[in-house]
PDB file of C-alpha atoms in Angstrom:
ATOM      1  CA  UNK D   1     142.527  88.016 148.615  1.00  0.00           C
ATOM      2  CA  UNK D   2     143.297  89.393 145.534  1.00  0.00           C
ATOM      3  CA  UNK D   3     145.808  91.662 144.455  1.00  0.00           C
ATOM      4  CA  UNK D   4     145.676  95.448 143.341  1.00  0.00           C
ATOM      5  CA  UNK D   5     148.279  97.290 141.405  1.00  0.00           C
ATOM      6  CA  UNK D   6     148.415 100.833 141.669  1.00  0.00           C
ATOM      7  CA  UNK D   7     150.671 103.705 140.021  1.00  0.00           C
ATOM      8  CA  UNK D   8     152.709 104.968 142.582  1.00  0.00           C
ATOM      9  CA  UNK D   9     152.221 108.551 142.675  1.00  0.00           C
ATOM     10  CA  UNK D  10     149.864 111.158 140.444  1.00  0.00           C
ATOM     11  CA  UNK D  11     149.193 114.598 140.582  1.00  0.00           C
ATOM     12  CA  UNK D  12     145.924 116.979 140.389  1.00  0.00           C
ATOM     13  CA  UNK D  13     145.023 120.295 140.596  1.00  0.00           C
ATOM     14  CA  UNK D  14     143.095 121.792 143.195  1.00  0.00           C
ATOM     15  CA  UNK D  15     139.042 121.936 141.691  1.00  0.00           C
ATOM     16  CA  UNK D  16     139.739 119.279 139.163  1.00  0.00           C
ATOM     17  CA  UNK D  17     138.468 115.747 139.359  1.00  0.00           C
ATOM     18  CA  UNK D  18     141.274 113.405 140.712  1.00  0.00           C
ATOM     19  CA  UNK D  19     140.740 109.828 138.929  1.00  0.00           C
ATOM     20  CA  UNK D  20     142.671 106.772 140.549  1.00  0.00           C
ATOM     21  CA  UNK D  21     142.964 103.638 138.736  1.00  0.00           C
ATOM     22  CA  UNK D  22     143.292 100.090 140.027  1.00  0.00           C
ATOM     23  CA  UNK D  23     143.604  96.951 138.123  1.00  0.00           C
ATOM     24  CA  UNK D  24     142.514  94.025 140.171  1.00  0.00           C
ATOM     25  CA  UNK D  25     142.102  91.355 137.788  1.00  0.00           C
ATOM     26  CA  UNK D  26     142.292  88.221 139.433  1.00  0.00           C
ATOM     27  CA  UNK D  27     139.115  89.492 141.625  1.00  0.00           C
ATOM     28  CA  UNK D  28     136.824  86.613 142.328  1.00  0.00           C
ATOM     29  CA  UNK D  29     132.800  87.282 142.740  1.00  0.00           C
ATOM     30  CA  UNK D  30     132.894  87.543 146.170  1.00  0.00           C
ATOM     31  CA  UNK D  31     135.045  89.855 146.459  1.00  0.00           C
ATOM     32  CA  UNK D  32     134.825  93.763 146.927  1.00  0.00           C
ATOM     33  CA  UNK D  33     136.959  96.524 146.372  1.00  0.00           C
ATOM     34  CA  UNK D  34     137.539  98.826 148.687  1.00  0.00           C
ATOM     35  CA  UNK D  35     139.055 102.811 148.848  1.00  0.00           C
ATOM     36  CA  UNK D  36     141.120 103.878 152.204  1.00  0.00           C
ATOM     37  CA  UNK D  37     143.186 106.593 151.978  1.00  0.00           C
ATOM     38  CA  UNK D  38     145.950 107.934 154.618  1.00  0.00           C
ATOM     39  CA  UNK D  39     146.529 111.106 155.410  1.00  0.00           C
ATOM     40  CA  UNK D  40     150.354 111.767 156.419  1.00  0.00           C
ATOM     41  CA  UNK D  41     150.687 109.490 159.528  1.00  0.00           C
ATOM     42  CA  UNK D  42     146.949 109.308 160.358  1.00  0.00           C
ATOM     43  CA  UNK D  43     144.931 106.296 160.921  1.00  0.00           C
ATOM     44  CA  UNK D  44     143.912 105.202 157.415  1.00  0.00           C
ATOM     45  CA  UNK D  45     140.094 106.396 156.419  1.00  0.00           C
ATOM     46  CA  UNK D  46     137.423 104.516 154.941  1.00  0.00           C
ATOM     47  CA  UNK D  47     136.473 106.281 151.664  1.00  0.00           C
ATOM     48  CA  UNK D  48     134.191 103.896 149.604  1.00  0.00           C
ATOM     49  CA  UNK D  49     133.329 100.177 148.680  1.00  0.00           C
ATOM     50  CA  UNK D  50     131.567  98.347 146.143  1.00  0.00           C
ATOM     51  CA  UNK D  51     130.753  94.803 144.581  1.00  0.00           C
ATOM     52  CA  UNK D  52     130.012  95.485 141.044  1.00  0.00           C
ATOM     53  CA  UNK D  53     127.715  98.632 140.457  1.00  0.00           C
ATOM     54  CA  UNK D  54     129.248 102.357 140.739  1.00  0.00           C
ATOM     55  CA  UNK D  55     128.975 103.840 144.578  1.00  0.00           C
ATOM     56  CA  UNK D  56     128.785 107.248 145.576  1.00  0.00           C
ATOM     57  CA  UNK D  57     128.704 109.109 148.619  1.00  0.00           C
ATOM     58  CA  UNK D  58     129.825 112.226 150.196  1.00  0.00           C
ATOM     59  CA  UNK D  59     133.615 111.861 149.633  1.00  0.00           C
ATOM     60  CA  UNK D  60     134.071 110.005 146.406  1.00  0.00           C
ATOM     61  CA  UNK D  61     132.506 107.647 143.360  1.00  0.00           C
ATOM     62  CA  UNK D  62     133.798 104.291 142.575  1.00  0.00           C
ATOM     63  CA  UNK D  63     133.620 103.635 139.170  1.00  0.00           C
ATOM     64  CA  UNK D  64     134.112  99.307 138.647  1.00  0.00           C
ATOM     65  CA  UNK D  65     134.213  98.123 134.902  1.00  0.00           C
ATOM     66  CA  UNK D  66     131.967  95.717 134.172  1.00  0.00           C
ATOM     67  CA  UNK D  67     134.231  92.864 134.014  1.00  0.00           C
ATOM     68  CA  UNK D  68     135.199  93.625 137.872  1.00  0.00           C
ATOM     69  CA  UNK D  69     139.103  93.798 136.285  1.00  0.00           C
ATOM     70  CA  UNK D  70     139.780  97.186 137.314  1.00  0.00           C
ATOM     71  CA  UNK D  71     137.932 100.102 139.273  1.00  0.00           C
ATOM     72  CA  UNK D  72     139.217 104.158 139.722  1.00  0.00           C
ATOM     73  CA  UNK D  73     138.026 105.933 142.265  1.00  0.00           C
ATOM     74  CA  UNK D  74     136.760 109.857 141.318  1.00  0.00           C
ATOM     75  CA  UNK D  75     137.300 112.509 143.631  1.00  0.00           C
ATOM     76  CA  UNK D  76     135.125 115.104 142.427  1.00  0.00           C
ATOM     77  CA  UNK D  77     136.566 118.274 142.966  1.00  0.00           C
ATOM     78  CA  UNK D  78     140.299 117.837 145.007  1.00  0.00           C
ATOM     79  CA  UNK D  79     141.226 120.244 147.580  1.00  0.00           C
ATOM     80  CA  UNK D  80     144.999 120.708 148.993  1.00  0.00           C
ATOM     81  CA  UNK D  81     143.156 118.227 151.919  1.00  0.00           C
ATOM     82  CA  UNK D  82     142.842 115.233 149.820  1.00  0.00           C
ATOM     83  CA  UNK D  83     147.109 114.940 149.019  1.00  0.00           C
ATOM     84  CA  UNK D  84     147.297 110.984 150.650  1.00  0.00           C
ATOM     85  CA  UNK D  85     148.214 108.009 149.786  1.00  0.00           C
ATOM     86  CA  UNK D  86     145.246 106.103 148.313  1.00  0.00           C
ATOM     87  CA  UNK D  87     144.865 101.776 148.823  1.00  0.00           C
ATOM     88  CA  UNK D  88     142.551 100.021 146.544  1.00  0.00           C
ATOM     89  CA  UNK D  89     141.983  96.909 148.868  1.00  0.00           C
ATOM     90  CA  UNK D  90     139.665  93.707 147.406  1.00  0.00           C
ATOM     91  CA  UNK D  91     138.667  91.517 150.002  1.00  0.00           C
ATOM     92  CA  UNK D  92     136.077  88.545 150.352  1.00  0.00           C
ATOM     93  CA  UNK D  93     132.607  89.337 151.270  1.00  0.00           C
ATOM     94  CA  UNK D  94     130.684  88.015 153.741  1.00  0.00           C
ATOM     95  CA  UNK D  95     133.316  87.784 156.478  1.00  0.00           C
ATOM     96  CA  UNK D  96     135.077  90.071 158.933  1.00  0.00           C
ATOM     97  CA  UNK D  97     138.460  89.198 157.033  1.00  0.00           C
ATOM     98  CA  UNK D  98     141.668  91.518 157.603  1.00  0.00           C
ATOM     99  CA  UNK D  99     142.346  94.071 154.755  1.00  0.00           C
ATOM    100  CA  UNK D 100     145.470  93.660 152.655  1.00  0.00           C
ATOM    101  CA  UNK D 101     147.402  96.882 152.157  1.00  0.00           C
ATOM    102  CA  UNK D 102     149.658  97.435 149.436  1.00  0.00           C
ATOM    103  CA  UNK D 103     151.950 100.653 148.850  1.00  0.00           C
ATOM    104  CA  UNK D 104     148.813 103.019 147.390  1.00  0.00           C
ATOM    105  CA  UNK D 105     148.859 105.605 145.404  1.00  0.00           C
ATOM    106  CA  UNK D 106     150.514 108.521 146.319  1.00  0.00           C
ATOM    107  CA  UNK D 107     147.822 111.732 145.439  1.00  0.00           C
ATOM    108  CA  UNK D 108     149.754 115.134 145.276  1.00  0.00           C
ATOM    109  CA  UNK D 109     147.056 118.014 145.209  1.00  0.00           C
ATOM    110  CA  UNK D 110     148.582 121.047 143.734  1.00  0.00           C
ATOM    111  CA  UNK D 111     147.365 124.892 143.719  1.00  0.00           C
TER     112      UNK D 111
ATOM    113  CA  UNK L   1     137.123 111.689 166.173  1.00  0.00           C
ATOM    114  CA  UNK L   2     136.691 107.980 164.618  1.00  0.00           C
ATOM    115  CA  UNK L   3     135.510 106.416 167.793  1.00  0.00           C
ATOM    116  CA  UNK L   4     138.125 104.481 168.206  1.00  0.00           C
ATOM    117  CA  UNK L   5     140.517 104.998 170.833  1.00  0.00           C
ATOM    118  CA  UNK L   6     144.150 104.126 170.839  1.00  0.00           C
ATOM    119  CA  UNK L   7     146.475 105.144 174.206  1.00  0.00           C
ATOM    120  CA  UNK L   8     149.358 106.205 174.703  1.00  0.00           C
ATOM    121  CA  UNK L   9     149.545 108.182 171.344  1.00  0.00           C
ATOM    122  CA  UNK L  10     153.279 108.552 172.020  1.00  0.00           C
ATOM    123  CA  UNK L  11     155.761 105.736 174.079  1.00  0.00           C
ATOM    124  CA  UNK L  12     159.155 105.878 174.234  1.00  0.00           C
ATOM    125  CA  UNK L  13     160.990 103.210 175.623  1.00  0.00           C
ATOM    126  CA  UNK L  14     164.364 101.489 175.626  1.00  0.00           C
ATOM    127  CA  UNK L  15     165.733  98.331 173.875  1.00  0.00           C
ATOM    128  CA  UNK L  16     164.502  95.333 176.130  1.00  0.00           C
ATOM    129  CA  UNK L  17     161.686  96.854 177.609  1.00  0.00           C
ATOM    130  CA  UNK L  18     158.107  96.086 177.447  1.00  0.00           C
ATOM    131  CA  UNK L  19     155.380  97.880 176.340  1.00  0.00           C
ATOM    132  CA  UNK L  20     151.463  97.414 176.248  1.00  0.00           C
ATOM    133  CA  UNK L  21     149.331  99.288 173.734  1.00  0.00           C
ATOM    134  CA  UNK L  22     145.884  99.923 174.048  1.00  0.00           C
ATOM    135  CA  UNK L  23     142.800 100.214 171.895  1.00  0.00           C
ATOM    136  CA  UNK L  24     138.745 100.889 172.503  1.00  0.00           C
ATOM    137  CA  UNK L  25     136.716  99.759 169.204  1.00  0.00           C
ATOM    138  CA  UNK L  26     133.433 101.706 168.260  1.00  0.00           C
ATOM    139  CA  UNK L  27     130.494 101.061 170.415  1.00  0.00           C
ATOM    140  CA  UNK L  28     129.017  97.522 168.768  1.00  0.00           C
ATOM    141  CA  UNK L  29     132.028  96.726 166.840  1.00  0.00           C
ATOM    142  CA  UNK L  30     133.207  93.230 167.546  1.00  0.00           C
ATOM    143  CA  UNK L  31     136.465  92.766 165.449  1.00  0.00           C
ATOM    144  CA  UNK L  32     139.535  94.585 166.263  1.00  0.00           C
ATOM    145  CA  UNK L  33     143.068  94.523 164.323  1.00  0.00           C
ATOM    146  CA  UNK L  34     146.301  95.691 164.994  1.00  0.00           C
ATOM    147  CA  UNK L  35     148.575  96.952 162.396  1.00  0.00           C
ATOM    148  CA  UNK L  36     152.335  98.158 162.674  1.00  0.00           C
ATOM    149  CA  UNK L  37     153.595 101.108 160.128  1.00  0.00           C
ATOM    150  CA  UNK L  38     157.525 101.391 159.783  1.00  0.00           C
ATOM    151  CA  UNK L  39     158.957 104.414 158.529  1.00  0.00           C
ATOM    152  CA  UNK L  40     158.451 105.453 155.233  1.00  0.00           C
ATOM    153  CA  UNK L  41     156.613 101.008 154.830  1.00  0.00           C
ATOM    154  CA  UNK L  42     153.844  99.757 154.261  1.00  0.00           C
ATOM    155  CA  UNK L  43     150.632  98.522 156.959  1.00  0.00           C
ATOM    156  CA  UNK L  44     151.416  95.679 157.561  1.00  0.00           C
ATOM    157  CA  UNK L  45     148.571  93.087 159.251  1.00  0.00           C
ATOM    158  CA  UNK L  46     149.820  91.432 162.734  1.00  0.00           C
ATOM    159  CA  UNK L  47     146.099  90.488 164.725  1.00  0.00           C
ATOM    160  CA  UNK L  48     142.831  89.673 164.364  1.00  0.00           C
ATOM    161  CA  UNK L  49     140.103  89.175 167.466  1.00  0.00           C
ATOM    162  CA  UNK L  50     136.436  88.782 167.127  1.00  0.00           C
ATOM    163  CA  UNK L  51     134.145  88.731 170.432  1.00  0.00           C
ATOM    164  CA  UNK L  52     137.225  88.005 172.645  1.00  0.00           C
ATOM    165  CA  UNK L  53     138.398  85.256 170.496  1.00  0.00           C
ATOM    166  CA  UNK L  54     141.488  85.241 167.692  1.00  0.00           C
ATOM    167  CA  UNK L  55     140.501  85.686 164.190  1.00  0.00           C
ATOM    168  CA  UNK L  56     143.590  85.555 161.986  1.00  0.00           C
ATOM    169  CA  UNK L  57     147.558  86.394 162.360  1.00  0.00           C
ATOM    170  CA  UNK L  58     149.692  88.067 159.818  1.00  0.00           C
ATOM    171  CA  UNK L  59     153.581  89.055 160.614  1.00  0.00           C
ATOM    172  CA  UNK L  60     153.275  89.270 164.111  1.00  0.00           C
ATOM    173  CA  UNK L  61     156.556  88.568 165.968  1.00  0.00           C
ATOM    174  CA  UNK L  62     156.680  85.701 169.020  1.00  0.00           C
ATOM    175  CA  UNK L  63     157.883  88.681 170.738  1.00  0.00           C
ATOM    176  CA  UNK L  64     154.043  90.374 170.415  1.00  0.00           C
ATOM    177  CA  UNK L  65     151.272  89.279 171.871  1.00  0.00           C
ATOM    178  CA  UNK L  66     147.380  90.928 172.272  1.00  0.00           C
ATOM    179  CA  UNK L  67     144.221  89.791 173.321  1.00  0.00           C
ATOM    180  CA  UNK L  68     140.756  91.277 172.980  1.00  0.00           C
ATOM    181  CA  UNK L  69     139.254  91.254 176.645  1.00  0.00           C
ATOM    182  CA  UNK L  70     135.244  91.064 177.668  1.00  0.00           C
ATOM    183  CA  UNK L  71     134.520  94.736 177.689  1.00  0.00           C
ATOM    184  CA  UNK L  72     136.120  94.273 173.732  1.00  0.00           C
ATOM    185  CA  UNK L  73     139.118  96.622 174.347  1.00  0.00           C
ATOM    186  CA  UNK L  74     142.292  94.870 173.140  1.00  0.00           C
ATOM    187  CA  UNK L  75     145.483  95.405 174.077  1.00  0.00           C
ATOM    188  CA  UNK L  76     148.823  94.491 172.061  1.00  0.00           C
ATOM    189  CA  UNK L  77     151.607  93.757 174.019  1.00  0.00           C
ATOM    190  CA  UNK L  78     155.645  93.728 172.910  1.00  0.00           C
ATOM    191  CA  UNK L  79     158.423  92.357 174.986  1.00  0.00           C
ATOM    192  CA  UNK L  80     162.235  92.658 174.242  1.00  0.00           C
ATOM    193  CA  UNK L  81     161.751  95.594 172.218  1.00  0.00           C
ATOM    194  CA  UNK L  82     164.595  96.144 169.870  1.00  0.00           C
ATOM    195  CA  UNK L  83     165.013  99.459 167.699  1.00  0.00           C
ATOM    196  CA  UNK L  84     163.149  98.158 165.006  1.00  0.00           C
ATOM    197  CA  UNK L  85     160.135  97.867 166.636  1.00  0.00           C
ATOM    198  CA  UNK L  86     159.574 101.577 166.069  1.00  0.00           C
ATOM    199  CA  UNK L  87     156.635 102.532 164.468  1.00  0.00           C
ATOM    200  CA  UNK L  88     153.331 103.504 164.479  1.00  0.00           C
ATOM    201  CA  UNK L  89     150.774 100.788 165.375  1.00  0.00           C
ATOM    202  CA  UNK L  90     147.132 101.002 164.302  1.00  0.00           C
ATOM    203  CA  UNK L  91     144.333  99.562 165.913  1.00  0.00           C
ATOM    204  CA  UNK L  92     140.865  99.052 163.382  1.00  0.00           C
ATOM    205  CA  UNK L  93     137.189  97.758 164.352  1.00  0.00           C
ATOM    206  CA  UNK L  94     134.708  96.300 162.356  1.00  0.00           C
ATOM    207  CA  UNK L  95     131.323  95.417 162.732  1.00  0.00           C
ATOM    208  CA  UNK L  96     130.626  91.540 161.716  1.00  0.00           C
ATOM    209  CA  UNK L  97     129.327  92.599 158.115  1.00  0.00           C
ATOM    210  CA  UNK L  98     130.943  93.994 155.171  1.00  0.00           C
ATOM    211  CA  UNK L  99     131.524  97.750 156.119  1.00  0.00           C
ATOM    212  CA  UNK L 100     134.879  99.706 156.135  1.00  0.00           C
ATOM    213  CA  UNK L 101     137.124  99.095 158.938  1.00  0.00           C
ATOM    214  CA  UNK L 102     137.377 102.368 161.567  1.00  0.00           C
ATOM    215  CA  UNK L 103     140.844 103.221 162.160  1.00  0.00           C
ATOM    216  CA  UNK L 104     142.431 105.219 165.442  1.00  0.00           C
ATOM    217  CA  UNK L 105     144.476 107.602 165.443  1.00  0.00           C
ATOM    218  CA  UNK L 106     147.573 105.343 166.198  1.00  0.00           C
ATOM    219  CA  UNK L 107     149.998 105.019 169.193  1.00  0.00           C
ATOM    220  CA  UNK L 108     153.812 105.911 167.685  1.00  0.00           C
ATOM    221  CA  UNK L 109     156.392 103.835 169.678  1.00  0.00           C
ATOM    222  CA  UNK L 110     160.128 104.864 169.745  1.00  0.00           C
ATOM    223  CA  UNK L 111     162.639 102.220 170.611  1.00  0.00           C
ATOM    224  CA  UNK L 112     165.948 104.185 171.835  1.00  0.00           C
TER     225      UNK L 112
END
């Protein structure tokens, strides 16, 4: 699988739009990238995943570049509730294959 | 409530001992996968089993064992436990297709 490189740690203000970047730019074709985040010391939690179009759903957009090189994922308005650490994960299609986690980034959500 | 079901969600035991975790999947999911947490580390990958049968293996110690049984419930199993076994240990299931993995809530073993 790929790797992802994250920045360690960012900050956002509670209402604002929380963007997290990932640069994953030895992705092949068949791979996806995927969101989880982890709450404290909760199980992780699915957030989003996607192939090459933008996603959305009820908790978040992923944004992927056209190239496939890099990805953020867009929290649309961040509550005190979405401070986690955040993995972007890329990991072959088509299969049931383990996920890769690497250290995330660490979302602080501020008043 | 994810749907999937880890027990105990606390075990504390003593160097030596050994210990079996347990996880349910979601109804209809076939893969499960165990993952250990250290403090303040990473996840890091130890098991894979699909339909009673092992996927894939990451870091996982001779020392720790698990096996996915025909009702699908898995169970990981550590022997000779040593203080840095503690951690939190995460069981996942998947369906066969590409969807998110479902995480529980985690069993948190302390080796004294």
């Amino acid at each position: 699988d790929a790797k992802t490189t994250q920045p360690p740690s960012m900050d956002c203000a509670e209402g604002r739009a929380a963007n997290l970047p990932c640069n994953h730019s030895t992705i092949s074709g068949n791979e996806y990238v995927y969101w989880y985040r982890q709450i404290h010391s909760q199980g992780p939690q699915y957030i989003i995943h996607g192939l090459k179009n933008n996603e959305t759903n009820e908790m978040a957009s992923l944004i992927i570049t056209e190239d496939r090189k890099s990805s953020t994922l867009i929290l649309p308005h961040a509550t005190l509730r979405d401070t986690a650490v955040y993995y972007c994960i890329v990991r072959v299609a088509g299969t049931a294959s383990k996920l890769t986690f690497g250290t995330g980034t660490r979302l602080q959500v501020t008043l | 409530d994810s749907g999937v079901t880890q027990t105990p969600k606390h075990l504390i035991t003593a160097t030596g001992q050994r210990v079996t975790l347990r996880c349910s999947p979601r109804s209809g999911d076939l893969s499960v996968y165990w993952y250990q947490q250290s403090l303040d580390q990473g996840l890091q990958f130890l098991i894979q089993y699909y339909n009673g049968e092992e996927r894939a293996k990451g870091n996982i110690l001779e020392r720790f064992s698990a096996q996915q049984f025909p009702d699908l419930h898995s169970e990981l199993n550590l022997s000779s436990l040593e203080l840095g076994d503690s951690a939190l240990y995460f069981c996942a299931s998947s369906v066969a297709v590409d969807t998110g993995y479902t995480f529980g809530s985690g069993t948190r073993l302390t080796v004294v």
